[in-house]
Every structure is written in C-alpha cells, then in structure tokens.
PDB file of C-alpha atoms and ligand atoms in Angstrom:
ATOM      1  CA  MET P   1      -8.697-122.726 -44.695  1.00 65.00           C
ATOM      2  CA  PRO P   2     -10.156-124.270 -48.642  1.00 72.00           C
ATOM      3  CA  GLU P   3     -10.025-127.451 -49.177  1.00 78.00           C
ATOM      4  CA  LEU P   4      -8.872-128.711 -52.837  1.00 86.00           C
ATOM      5  CA  PRO P   5     -12.020-128.621 -54.537  1.00 82.00           C
ATOM      6  CA  GLU P   6     -12.544-124.709 -53.305  1.00 79.00           C
ATOM      7  CA  VAL P   7      -8.572-124.167 -54.910  1.00 85.00           C
ATOM      8  CA  GLU P   8      -9.563-125.848 -57.983  1.00 87.00           C
ATOM      9  CA  VAL P   9     -12.651-123.554 -58.533  1.00 83.00           C
ATOM     10  CA  VAL P  10     -10.236-120.713 -58.436  1.00 86.00           C
ATOM     11  CA  ARG P  11      -7.606-121.861 -60.701  1.00 90.00           C
ATOM     12  CA  ARG P  12     -10.099-122.736 -62.900  1.00 86.00           C
ATOM     13  CA  GLY P  13     -11.459-118.844 -62.621  1.00 85.00           C
ATOM     14  CA  LEU P  14      -7.890-117.701 -62.837  1.00 91.00           C
ATOM     15  CA  GLU P  15      -6.962-119.844 -66.297  1.00 91.00           C
ATOM     16  CA  ALA P  16     -10.069-118.383 -67.665  1.00 89.00           C
ATOM     17  CA  TRP P  17      -9.727-114.461 -66.760  1.00 91.00           C
ATOM     18  CA  VAL P  18      -5.682-114.408 -66.035  1.00 94.00           C
ATOM     19  CA  SER P  19      -3.571-117.076 -68.249  1.00 95.00           C
ATOM     20  CA  GLY P  20      -2.492-115.772 -70.990  1.00 95.00           C
ATOM     21  CA  ARG P  21      -2.174-111.784 -70.401  1.00 96.00           C
ATOM     22  CA  THR P  22       1.098-109.542 -69.483  1.00 96.00           C
ATOM     23  CA  VAL P  23       1.354-107.558 -66.205  1.00 97.00           C
ATOM     24  CA  ALA P  24       1.515-104.021 -66.724  1.00 97.00           C
ATOM     25  CA  ASP P  25       1.644-103.252 -62.720  1.00 97.00           C
ATOM     26  CA  VAL P  26       2.120-104.436 -59.378  1.00 98.00           C
ATOM     27  CA  GLN P  27       0.582-102.398 -56.340  1.00 97.00           C
ATOM     28  CA  VAL P  28       1.258-103.970 -53.287  1.00 97.00           C
ATOM     29  CA  LEU P  29      -1.053-101.929 -50.737  1.00 96.00           C
ATOM     30  CA  HIS P  30       0.079-103.883 -47.876  1.00 95.00           C
ATOM     31  CA  PRO P  31       3.581-105.231 -46.847  1.00 94.00           C
ATOM     32  CA  ARG P  32       2.338-108.442 -45.120  1.00 94.00           C
ATOM     33  CA  ALA P  33       0.976-109.949 -48.080  1.00 95.00           C
ATOM     34  CA  VAL P  34       4.093-110.572 -49.632  1.00 95.00           C
ATOM     35  CA  ARG P  35       6.589-111.142 -46.643  1.00 94.00           C
ATOM     36  CA  ARG P  36       7.255-114.438 -48.035  1.00 93.00           C
ATOM     37  CA  HIS P  37       8.832-112.255 -50.760  1.00 92.00           C
ATOM     38  CA  PRO P  38      12.275-111.742 -48.715  1.00 90.00           C
ATOM     39  CA  ALA P  39      13.588-108.747 -50.997  1.00 92.00           C
ATOM     40  CA  GLY P  40      10.026-106.913 -50.304  1.00 93.00           C
ATOM     41  CA  GLY P  41       7.016-105.216 -52.356  1.00 95.00           C
ATOM     42  CA  VAL P  42       9.162-103.365 -54.652  1.00 96.00           C
ATOM     43  CA  ASP P  43      11.085-105.581 -56.283  1.00 95.00           C
ATOM     44  CA  PHE P  44       8.232-107.871 -55.917  1.00 96.00           C
ATOM     45  CA  ALA P  45       6.606-105.643 -58.122  1.00 96.00           C
ATOM     46  CA  ALA P  46       9.559-105.173 -60.756  1.00 95.00           C
ATOM     47  CA  ARG P  47       9.836-108.861 -60.815  1.00 93.00           C
ATOM     48  CA  LEU P  48       6.814-109.545 -62.240  1.00 95.00           C
ATOM     49  CA  THR P  49       6.093-106.300 -64.364  1.00 95.00           C
ATOM     50  CA  GLY P  50       6.485-107.429 -68.251  1.00 94.00           C
ATOM     51  CA  HIS P  51       5.623-110.822 -67.669  1.00 94.00           C
ATOM     52  CA  ARG P  52       2.809-113.153 -68.934  1.00 95.00           C
ATOM     53  CA  VAL P  53       1.001-115.464 -66.835  1.00 96.00           C
ATOM     54  CA  GLY P  54       1.423-118.888 -67.985  1.00 94.00           C
ATOM     55  CA  SER P  55      -1.339-121.628 -67.725  1.00 94.00           C
ATOM     56  CA  VAL P  56      -2.521-121.504 -63.960  1.00 94.00           C
ATOM     57  CA  GLN P  57      -1.152-124.576 -62.063  1.00 95.00           C
ATOM     58  CA  ARG P  58      -2.217-126.367 -58.807  1.00 94.00           C
ATOM     59  CA  ARG P  59      -1.323-129.253 -56.559  1.00 95.00           C
ATOM     60  CA  GLY P  60      -3.088-129.723 -53.216  1.00 92.00           C
ATOM     61  CA  LYS P  61      -4.222-126.943 -52.373  1.00 88.00           C
ATOM     62  CA  TYR P  62      -1.457-125.194 -53.260  1.00 92.00           C
ATOM     63  CA  LEU P  63      -1.696-122.997 -56.170  1.00 94.00           C
ATOM     64  CA  TRP P  64       0.718-120.484 -58.502  1.00 96.00           C
ATOM     65  CA  LEU P  65       0.745-118.954 -61.457  1.00 96.00           C
ATOM     66  CA  PRO P  66       4.088-119.509 -63.858  1.00 95.00           C
ATOM     67  CA  LEU P  67       5.282-115.987 -65.045  1.00 94.00           C
ATOM     68  CA  GLY P  68       6.763-116.627 -69.004  1.00 83.00           C
ATOM     69  CA  ASP P  69       6.218-117.913 -72.078  1.00 61.00           C
ATOM     70  CA  SER P  70       7.830-121.441 -72.283  1.00 56.00           C
ATOM     71  CA  ALA P  71       7.070-124.549 -71.717  1.00 48.00           C
ATOM     72  CA  ALA P  72       8.665-124.943 -68.165  1.00 49.00           C
ATOM     73  CA  PRO P  73       9.292-121.374 -67.150  1.00 61.00           C
ATOM     74  CA  GLY P  74      11.772-120.378 -64.545  1.00 90.00           C
ATOM     75  CA  CYS P  75       9.637-118.416 -61.783  1.00 94.00           C
ATOM     76  CA  SER P  76       6.369-118.530 -60.243  1.00 96.00           C
ATOM     77  CA  VAL P  77       4.006-116.698 -58.404  1.00 96.00           C
ATOM     78  CA  LEU P  78       2.770-118.841 -55.375  1.00 96.00           C
ATOM     79  CA  ALA P  79      -0.330-117.925 -53.942  1.00 95.00           C
ATOM     80  CA  HIS P  80      -1.380-118.754 -50.082  1.00 90.00           C
ATOM     81  CA  LEU P  81      -4.820-118.009 -49.206  1.00 84.00           C
ATOM     82  CA  GLY P  82      -4.372-118.732 -45.431  1.00 79.00           C
ATOM     83  CA  MET P  83      -7.070-118.142 -43.759  1.00 75.00           C
ATOM     84  CA  SER P  84      -9.357-115.574 -45.549  1.00 76.00           C
ATOM     85  CA  GLY P  85      -7.374-114.659 -48.482  1.00 84.00           C
ATOM     86  CA  GLN P  86      -9.381-114.140 -51.681  1.00 86.00           C
ATOM     87  CA  LEU P  87      -7.877-113.538 -55.697  1.00 90.00           C
ATOM     88  CA  LEU P  88     -11.016-110.990 -57.631  1.00 89.00           C
ATOM     89  CA  VAL P  89     -10.754-110.374 -60.906  1.00 89.00           C
ATOM     90  CA  GLN P  90     -12.316-107.426 -60.838  1.00 89.00           C
ATOM     91  CA  PRO P  91     -13.679-104.310 -63.728  1.00 91.00           C
ATOM     92  CA  THR P  92     -10.802-101.898 -62.969  1.00 94.00           C
ATOM     93  CA  ASP P  93     -13.231 -99.293 -61.802  1.00 94.00           C
ATOM     94  CA  THR P  94     -14.388-101.303 -59.230  1.00 91.00           C
ATOM     95  CA  ALA P  95     -14.482 -99.433 -55.869  1.00 94.00           C
ATOM     96  CA  ASP P  96     -11.268-101.346 -54.002  1.00 95.00           C
ATOM     97  CA  GLU P  97     -11.922-103.972 -51.295  1.00 91.00           C
ATOM     98  CA  ARG P  98     -11.920-102.937 -48.036  1.00 92.00           C
ATOM     99  CA  HIS P  99      -8.914-105.151 -47.362  1.00 93.00           C
ATOM    100  CA  LEU P 100      -7.367-104.802 -50.701  1.00 95.00           C
ATOM    101  CA  ARG P 101      -3.829-106.107 -50.133  1.00 96.00           C
ATOM    102  CA  ILE P 102      -2.130-106.282 -53.951  1.00 97.00           C
ATOM    103  CA  ARG P 103      -3.187-105.048 -57.035  1.00 98.00           C
ATOM    104  CA  VAL P 104      -1.891-107.006 -60.430  1.00 98.00           C
ATOM    105  CA  GLY P 105      -2.998-104.633 -64.139  1.00 98.00           C
ATOM    106  CA  PHE P 106      -2.401-105.969 -67.237  1.00 98.00           C
ATOM    107  CA  THR P 107      -1.307-104.669 -71.061  1.00 98.00           C
ATOM    108  CA  ASP P 108      -4.340-105.464 -72.667  1.00 97.00           C
ATOM    109  CA  ASP P 109      -7.557-103.789 -72.835  1.00 95.00           C
ATOM    110  CA  LEU P 110     -10.218-106.349 -71.470  1.00 94.00           C
ATOM    111  CA  GLY P 111     -11.028-103.510 -68.450  1.00 94.00           C
ATOM    112  CA  THR P 112     -10.174-106.090 -65.208  1.00 93.00           C
ATOM    113  CA  GLU P 113      -7.950-106.427 -62.860  1.00 94.00           C
ATOM    114  CA  LEU P 114      -6.833-109.542 -60.408  1.00 95.00           C
ATOM    115  CA  ARG P 115      -6.926-108.110 -56.594  1.00 94.00           C
ATOM    116  CA  PHE P 116      -5.443-110.175 -53.799  1.00 94.00           C
ATOM    117  CA  VAL P 117      -7.917-109.425 -50.698  1.00 91.00           C
ATOM    118  CA  ASP P 118      -7.298-110.326 -47.334  1.00 89.00           C
ATOM    119  CA  GLN P 119      -9.221-109.696 -44.455  1.00 85.00           C
ATOM    120  CA  ARG P 120      -6.694-110.941 -41.643  1.00 83.00           C
ATOM    121  CA  THR P 121      -3.685-111.317 -43.471  1.00 81.00           C
ATOM    122  CA  PHE P 122      -2.497-114.429 -42.944  1.00 86.00           C
ATOM    123  CA  GLY P 123      -2.426-114.837 -46.797  1.00 89.00           C
ATOM    124  CA  GLY P 124      -0.087-113.383 -49.595  1.00 93.00           C
ATOM    125  CA  LEU P 125       1.780-113.609 -52.766  1.00 96.00           C
ATOM    126  CA  SER P 126       5.145-114.917 -53.091  1.00 95.00           C
ATOM    127  CA  LEU P 127       7.832-115.456 -56.151  1.00 95.00           C
ATOM    128  CA  HIS P 128       9.573-118.598 -56.625  1.00 94.00           C
ATOM    129  CA  GLU P 129      12.304-120.434 -58.392  1.00 93.00           C
ATOM    130  CA  ASN P 130      10.735-123.740 -60.192  1.00 94.00           C
ATOM    131  CA  THR P 131      11.694-126.792 -59.625  1.00 93.00           C
ATOM    132  CA  PRO P 132      12.636-128.863 -63.030  1.00 90.00           C
ATOM    133  CA  ASP P 133       9.431-130.263 -62.538  1.00 87.00           C
ATOM    134  CA  GLY P 134       7.740-127.222 -62.567  1.00 89.00           C
ATOM    135  CA  LEU P 135       6.794-126.677 -58.854  1.00 93.00           C
ATOM    136  CA  PRO P 136       7.528-123.619 -56.905  1.00 95.00           C
ATOM    137  CA  ASP P 137      10.798-124.464 -54.660  1.00 95.00           C
ATOM    138  CA  VAL P 138       9.217-124.083 -51.832  1.00 94.00           C
ATOM    139  CA  ILE P 139       6.187-126.720 -52.366  1.00 95.00           C
ATOM    140  CA  ALA P 140       8.796-129.242 -54.081  1.00 94.00           C
ATOM    141  CA  HIS P 141       8.630-131.679 -51.197  1.00 93.00           C
ATOM    142  CA  ILE P 142       4.607-131.573 -51.650  1.00 95.00           C
ATOM    143  CA  ALA P 143       3.343-135.401 -53.058  1.00 96.00           C
ATOM    144  CA  ARG P 144       0.712-134.937 -55.635  1.00 96.00           C
ATOM    145  CA  ASP P 145      -2.943-135.051 -55.279  1.00 96.00           C
ATOM    146  CA  PRO P 146      -5.592-137.751 -55.848  1.00 96.00           C
ATOM    147  CA  LEU P 147      -7.610-135.668 -58.382  1.00 94.00           C
ATOM    148  CA  ASP P 148      -3.672-135.708 -60.725  1.00 94.00           C
ATOM    149  CA  PRO P 149      -3.806-138.052 -63.092  1.00 95.00           C
ATOM    150  CA  LYS P 150       0.300-138.666 -62.383  1.00 95.00           C
ATOM    151  CA  PHE P 151      -1.104-140.315 -58.659  1.00 97.00           C
ATOM    152  CA  ASP P 152       0.456-143.455 -58.212  1.00 97.00           C
ATOM    153  CA  ASP P 153      -2.545-145.777 -55.989  1.00 97.00           C
ATOM    154  CA  ALA P 154      -0.199-148.550 -55.758  1.00 97.00           C
ATOM    155  CA  ALA P 155       3.142-146.738 -54.605  1.00 97.00           C
ATOM    156  CA  PHE P 156       0.856-145.070 -52.056  1.00 97.00           C
ATOM    157  CA  HIS P 157      -0.613-148.320 -50.716  1.00 97.00           C
ATOM    158  CA  THR P 158       2.521-149.307 -50.612  1.00 96.00           C
ATOM    159  CA  ALA P 159       3.780-146.111 -48.432  1.00 96.00           C
ATOM    160  CA  LEU P 160       0.946-146.442 -46.328  1.00 94.00           C
ATOM    161  CA  ARG P 161       1.845-150.170 -45.458  1.00 94.00           C
ATOM    162  CA  ARG P 162       5.396-148.897 -44.962  1.00 93.00           C
ATOM    163  CA  ARG P 163       4.546-145.664 -42.752  1.00 91.00           C
ATOM    164  CA  ARG P 164       3.765-146.629 -39.236  1.00 90.00           C
ATOM    165  CA  THR P 165       0.886-144.764 -38.614  1.00 96.00           C
ATOM    166  CA  THR P 166      -2.424-144.297 -37.733  1.00 97.00           C
ATOM    167  CA  VAL P 167      -5.280-143.683 -41.411  1.00 97.00           C
ATOM    168  CA  LYS P 168      -6.295-140.388 -40.946  1.00 97.00           C
ATOM    169  CA  ARG P 169      -2.661-139.106 -40.204  1.00 97.00           C
ATOM    170  CA  ALA P 170      -1.321-140.596 -43.005  1.00 97.00           C
ATOM    171  CA  LEU P 171      -3.973-138.493 -45.456  1.00 97.00           C
ATOM    172  CA  LEU P 172      -3.078-135.092 -43.792  1.00 96.00           C
ATOM    173  CA  ASP P 173       0.624-136.131 -44.442  1.00 95.00           C
ATOM    174  CA  GLN P 174       1.355-133.541 -47.626  1.00 93.00           C
ATOM    175  CA  SER P 175       4.336-135.584 -48.286  1.00 94.00           C
ATOM    176  CA  LEU P 176       2.260-138.965 -48.874  1.00 96.00           C
ATOM    177  CA  ILE P 177      -1.225-137.383 -50.379  1.00 97.00           C
ATOM    178  CA  SER P 178      -1.657-133.601 -50.768  1.00 95.00           C
ATOM    179  CA  GLY P 179      -5.339-132.289 -50.299  1.00 91.00           C
ATOM    180  CA  VAL P 180      -6.713-133.882 -48.364  1.00 92.00           C
ATOM    181  CA  GLY P 181      -8.223-131.867 -45.307  1.00 88.00           C
ATOM    182  CA  ASN P 182      -9.661-132.794 -41.929  1.00 89.00           C
ATOM    183  CA  ILE P 183     -13.736-132.349 -43.613  1.00 88.00           C
ATOM    184  CA  TYR P 184     -12.981-134.825 -46.534  1.00 89.00           C
ATOM    185  CA  ALA P 185     -11.344-137.023 -44.524  1.00 95.00           C
ATOM    186  CA  ASP P 186     -13.865-137.476 -41.681  1.00 95.00           C
ATOM    187  CA  GLU P 187     -15.750-137.811 -44.996  1.00 94.00           C
ATOM    188  CA  ALA P 188     -13.863-140.593 -47.048  1.00 96.00           C
ATOM    189  CA  LEU P 189     -13.262-142.792 -44.042  1.00 98.00           C
ATOM    190  CA  TRP P 190     -17.010-142.462 -42.896  1.00 98.00           C
ATOM    191  CA  ARG P 191     -17.972-143.411 -46.263  1.00 97.00           C
ATOM    192  CA  THR P 192     -15.023-146.279 -46.100  1.00 98.00           C
ATOM    193  CA  LYS P 193     -16.336-147.263 -42.634  1.00 98.00           C
ATOM    194  CA  LEU P 194     -12.643-147.153 -41.120  1.00 98.00           C
ATOM    195  CA  HIS P 195     -12.311-145.151 -38.086  1.00 98.00           C
ATOM    196  CA  TYR P 196      -9.303-142.385 -38.085  1.00 97.00           C
ATOM    197  CA  GLU P 197      -6.733-144.688 -35.564  1.00 97.00           C
ATOM    198  CA  ARG P 198      -6.584-147.731 -37.883  1.00 97.00           C
ATOM    199  CA  PRO P 199      -3.078-148.397 -38.415  1.00 96.00           C
ATOM    200  CA  THR P 200      -2.108-148.160 -41.685  1.00 96.00           C
ATOM    201  CA  ALA P 201      -0.020-151.411 -41.635  1.00 95.00           C
ATOM    202  CA  THR P 202      -3.477-153.470 -41.239  1.00 95.00           C
ATOM    203  CA  LEU P 203      -5.002-151.811 -44.716  1.00 96.00           C
ATOM    204  CA  THR P 204      -5.429-154.274 -47.678  1.00 96.00           C
ATOM    205  CA  ARG P 205      -4.936-153.222 -51.097  1.00 97.00           C
ATOM    206  CA  PRO P 206      -8.840-153.312 -51.948  1.00 97.00           C
ATOM    207  CA  LYS P 207      -9.436-151.255 -48.590  1.00 97.00           C
ATOM    208  CA  THR P 208      -6.875-148.602 -49.728  1.00 98.00           C
ATOM    209  CA  THR P 209      -8.396-148.241 -53.143  1.00 98.00           C
ATOM    210  CA  GLU P 210     -12.081-148.129 -52.027  1.00 98.00           C
ATOM    211  CA  LEU P 211     -10.614-144.950 -49.952  1.00 98.00           C
ATOM    212  CA  LEU P 212      -9.233-143.537 -52.434  1.00 98.00           C
ATOM    213  CA  GLY P 213     -12.174-143.864 -54.340  1.00 98.00           C
ATOM    214  CA  HIS P 214     -14.414-142.275 -52.165  1.00 97.00           C
ATOM    215  CA  ILE P 215     -11.681-139.666 -51.332  1.00 96.00           C
ATOM    216  CA  ARG P 216     -11.968-138.599 -54.829  1.00 96.00           C
ATOM    217  CA  ASP P 217     -15.750-138.807 -54.993  1.00 94.00           C
ATOM    218  CA  VAL P 218     -16.075-136.386 -51.602  1.00 90.00           C
ATOM    219  CA  MET P 219     -13.797-133.917 -53.462  1.00 89.00           C
ATOM    220  CA  ASN P 220     -15.690-134.281 -57.068  1.00 89.00           C
ATOM    221  CA  ASP P 221     -19.367-133.900 -55.812  1.00 85.00           C
ATOM    222  CA  ALA P 222     -17.800-130.587 -54.128  1.00 81.00           C
ATOM    223  CA  LEU P 223     -16.032-129.349 -57.347  1.00 81.00           C
ATOM    224  CA  ALA P 224     -19.606-130.460 -59.275  1.00 76.00           C
ATOM    225  CA  VAL P 225     -21.348-127.866 -56.595  1.00 71.00           C
ATOM    226  CA  GLY P 226     -18.957-125.083 -56.793  1.00 63.00           C
ATOM    227  CA  GLY P 227     -18.487-125.298 -60.368  1.00 45.00           C
ATOM    228  CA  THR P 228     -22.218-124.654 -61.316  1.00 39.00           C
ATOM    229  CA  SER P 229     -22.143-121.205 -59.226  1.00 40.00           C
ATOM    230  CA  PHE P 230     -18.251-120.506 -61.637  1.00 37.00           C
ATOM    231  CA  ASP P 231     -19.754-118.597 -64.834  1.00 36.00           C
ATOM    232  CA  SER P 232     -19.049-115.099 -63.732  1.00 37.00           C
ATOM    233  CA  LEU P 233     -15.998-112.795 -63.898  1.00 36.00           C
ATOM    234  CA  TYR P 234     -16.028-112.992 -59.924  1.00 38.00           C
ATOM    235  CA  VAL P 235     -13.144-115.179 -58.878  1.00 45.00           C
ATOM    236  CA  ASN P 236     -13.669-115.993 -55.252  1.00 47.00           C
ATOM    237  CA  VAL P 237     -12.704-118.389 -52.350  1.00 42.00           C
ATOM    238  CA  ASN P 238     -13.284-117.332 -48.742  1.00 36.00           C
ATOM    239  CA  GLY P 239     -12.233-120.427 -46.463  1.00 33.00           C
ATOM    240  CA  GLU P 240     -14.281-119.117 -42.857  1.00 35.00           C
ATOM    241  CA  SER P 241     -17.852-119.091 -45.030  1.00 36.00           C
ATOM    242  CA  GLY P 242     -16.891-121.642 -47.042  1.00 42.00           C
ATOM    243  CA  TYR P 243     -17.581-121.695 -50.734  1.00 43.00           C
ATOM    244  CA  PHE P 244     -19.593-124.532 -50.735  1.00 51.00           C
ATOM    245  CA  GLU P 245     -23.211-125.367 -49.516  1.00 51.00           C
ATOM    246  CA  ARG P 246     -21.141-128.855 -48.233  1.00 59.00           C
ATOM    247  CA  SER P 247     -23.714-131.708 -47.724  1.00 75.00           C
ATOM    248  CA  LEU P 248     -22.224-133.811 -44.951  1.00 86.00           C
ATOM    249  CA  ASP P 249     -22.557-137.371 -43.640  1.00 92.00           C
ATOM    250  CA  ALA P 250     -19.576-136.750 -40.899  1.00 93.00           C
ATOM    251  CA  TYR P 251     -17.747-133.890 -40.587  1.00 90.00           C
ATOM    252  CA  GLY P 252     -19.469-131.664 -37.739  1.00 89.00           C
ATOM    253  CA  ARG P 253     -22.636-133.612 -37.099  1.00 93.00           C
ATOM    254  CA  GLU P 254     -21.918-134.814 -33.515  1.00 95.00           C
ATOM    255  CA  ASP P 255     -25.217-136.375 -31.699  1.00 97.00           C
ATOM    256  CA  GLU P 256     -27.049-136.661 -35.073  1.00 96.00           C
ATOM    257  CA  PRO P 257     -27.798-139.435 -36.343  1.00 97.00           C
ATOM    258  CA  CYS P 258     -25.454-141.587 -38.877  1.00 98.00           C
ATOM    259  CA  ARG P 259     -26.962-141.762 -42.164  1.00 96.00           C
ATOM    260  CA  ARG P 260     -26.345-145.353 -42.356  1.00 97.00           C
ATOM    261  CA  CYS P 261     -27.556-147.131 -39.214  1.00 98.00           C
ATOM    262  CA  GLY P 262     -28.975-144.310 -37.268  1.00 98.00           C
ATOM    263  CA  THR P 263     -26.439-144.586 -34.523  1.00 98.00           C
ATOM    264  CA  PRO P 264     -25.836-140.881 -32.874  1.00 98.00           C
ATOM    265  CA  MET P 265     -22.171-140.099 -34.413  1.00 98.00           C
ATOM    266  CA  ARG P 266     -19.352-138.860 -32.644  1.00 97.00           C
ATOM    267  CA  ARG P 267     -16.664-136.374 -31.926  1.00 97.00           C
ATOM    268  CA  ARG P 268     -13.534-136.344 -30.452  1.00 96.00           C
ATOM    269  CA  PRO P 269     -10.299-134.317 -30.362  1.00 95.00           C
ATOM    270  CA  TRP P 270      -7.869-135.156 -32.721  1.00 93.00           C
ATOM    271  CA  MET P 271      -4.506-133.515 -33.291  1.00 91.00           C
ATOM    272  CA  ASN P 272      -5.886-129.702 -32.042  1.00 90.00           C
ATOM    273  CA  ARG P 273      -8.859-130.376 -34.384  1.00 91.00           C
ATOM    274  CA  SER P 274     -11.539-133.312 -34.438  1.00 94.00           C
ATOM    275  CA  SER P 275     -12.749-136.257 -35.371  1.00 97.00           C
ATOM    276  CA  TYR P 276     -16.170-136.960 -36.049  1.00 97.00           C
ATOM    277  CA  TYR P 277     -17.249-141.400 -36.435  1.00 98.00           C
ATOM    278  CA  CYS P 278     -19.809-143.544 -36.591  1.00 98.00           C
ATOM    279  CA  PRO P 279     -18.926-145.804 -33.325  1.00 97.00           C
ATOM    280  CA  ARG P 280     -20.619-148.649 -35.113  1.00 97.00           C
ATOM    281  CA  CYS P 281     -19.905-148.309 -38.541  1.00 97.00           C
ATOM    282  CA  GLN P 282     -16.018-147.447 -37.283  1.00 98.00           C
ATOM    283  CA  ARG P 283     -15.299-149.341 -35.084  1.00 96.00           C
ATOM    284  CA  PRO P 284     -11.516-148.544 -33.205  1.00 94.00           C
ATOM    285  CA  PRO P 285      -8.818-150.606 -34.114  1.00 91.00           C
ATOM    286  CA  ARG P 286      -8.267-153.259 -31.108  1.00 83.00           C
ATOM    287  CA  PRO P 287      -5.413-152.168 -28.311  1.00 75.00           C
ATOM    288  CA  GLN P 288      -2.381-153.861 -29.829  1.00 62.00           C
TER     289      GLN P 288
HETATM  290 ZN1  LIG U 301     -23.067-145.703 -38.861  1.00 80.59          ZN
END
C-alpha cells in the first residue's frame, strides 16, 4: 500500500496537471474499477462529464478531486489506489497501458488525459457527496494527519492517554491520527526509543511531542526524496515497488545492527504484520 508521502506526491502531481480542467468524457474500461460507485460506470461517466476539477485534496492516505467551481463543492471523486493503482497524466496519443481501467479526457487543448491504471483491480474511483467540511462522506470519520496544519497535538495527547491501548495500535488507528502506516510507525517508534507495545496511558506529554516530531520528520524526509523526482508529466504511484528510495532505520532490518547501539534488530509478528525494533533501545514495557 502506498503511504502518506507517496499519496502526497500524487496529489501534487494532480494539482499541477489536472486541477482546473473540465472533464470532456470518461471511459470506464473495467467494471471493478468503479465497483464502489453502485450506480455503475455509465452513471459515473455521466456525472463527471462537464464538471471542472477543483483543488486536489488529501487526508492521510485518502486522495480526492472535488468537482465544481465553488469553494465547497458538493461532490468529489475519491481515488482508491489499493495495492497497485496508478494515476497517470499521459499525452492522449500514448498507447494505452495494459491495465488501463478508466480514462478521463478534458475539454482543453493541453493534449493530455488522466488514466487510472491498476493491475490487480483492488483500487478504483468513486463519486461521493461531500460533508460540510469538504470531505467525501465515506471518509468523514478519518482523523487529520500529522502533516495537516490543523492537526491538534494537545488533543492527540489527551486522546492517546484516554484510549486504553498500546502505542503502535494507536498510531495505526485512523480515527485518532491518519496516514501513519506500518513502516513509518516502526521508524518513528525507533527514533523515539519507544517499544510498540508501550501502553498509551504511560506516555508523557513531552514523549508524545517527541513522537509526533519524529513521525513528521520521517514523512517529510520521504517527501523530500519523492519531490526531487517529480518534475515531469508522469504522475505515478505504485505501492508494490515503492515510489521512494527509502532509507529505513527499523523496518525490514531484522538481525541487522541497530544504527544507534549495534544490537541486532528484531522482528515480531504483530496484527498480521511485523514490528521491527531494537531490543536495547526500545525496551518492552513491564508486564502489568
Ligand atoms: Zn539500539
């Protein structure tokens, strides 16, 4: 799955190349790509046609294109990238990708179109009514992400302490904080020297502040790398191959020496995934 920085790079690309353009026509080439739009592909195409794409938005790993000119438009196209979904802006005369699922043409003469390409068809596009906050209604429950200027650090700390859970579960709880996936959680916990099973009730305010700072740093580092390769027409995200050359300190480093203390890193199964940590820097919590 793409993580927040990858999705943000896609958002910037769409903002540069698609925002402000008016949809001329839509071709749905595979029904699975619009399965989250119950009225089907023909309806999906008809409801997009003639509308102008507003400023492209993101919250956590969710990305959407508001339709319409007003500041608070009524509908948005939500993009689900799934495991292998890609949003490409391509010259109209470029040959179709093998797994092209949806094509969106525009009324202008810029000579490019938007393509949704998805090998495994877990992803897709769907149209939704917006909440008064301008969020597609199906993601109204998603909390702000740590790169959002309106993210409230103090409120997050209070919610963490109140929630009787462990720190990594809390970081992956999209109703508490969005956009932190398994990789960035392990990286930020390693930097903060916190074990993933540390009860949130034991976190002090300074520790929460430190943790949030490290989460923002690992995301911004990834964005800085991704940003450098983004100056072409080709807007791309592929969760399988990984868009960024990540330099990771924890994730995927089982048995390799901790970059701080040299102790071999460990991997433990965790909620159908893995947690990577340094057994010396990130001491497990004492049993209660
Ligand atoms: Zn260590």
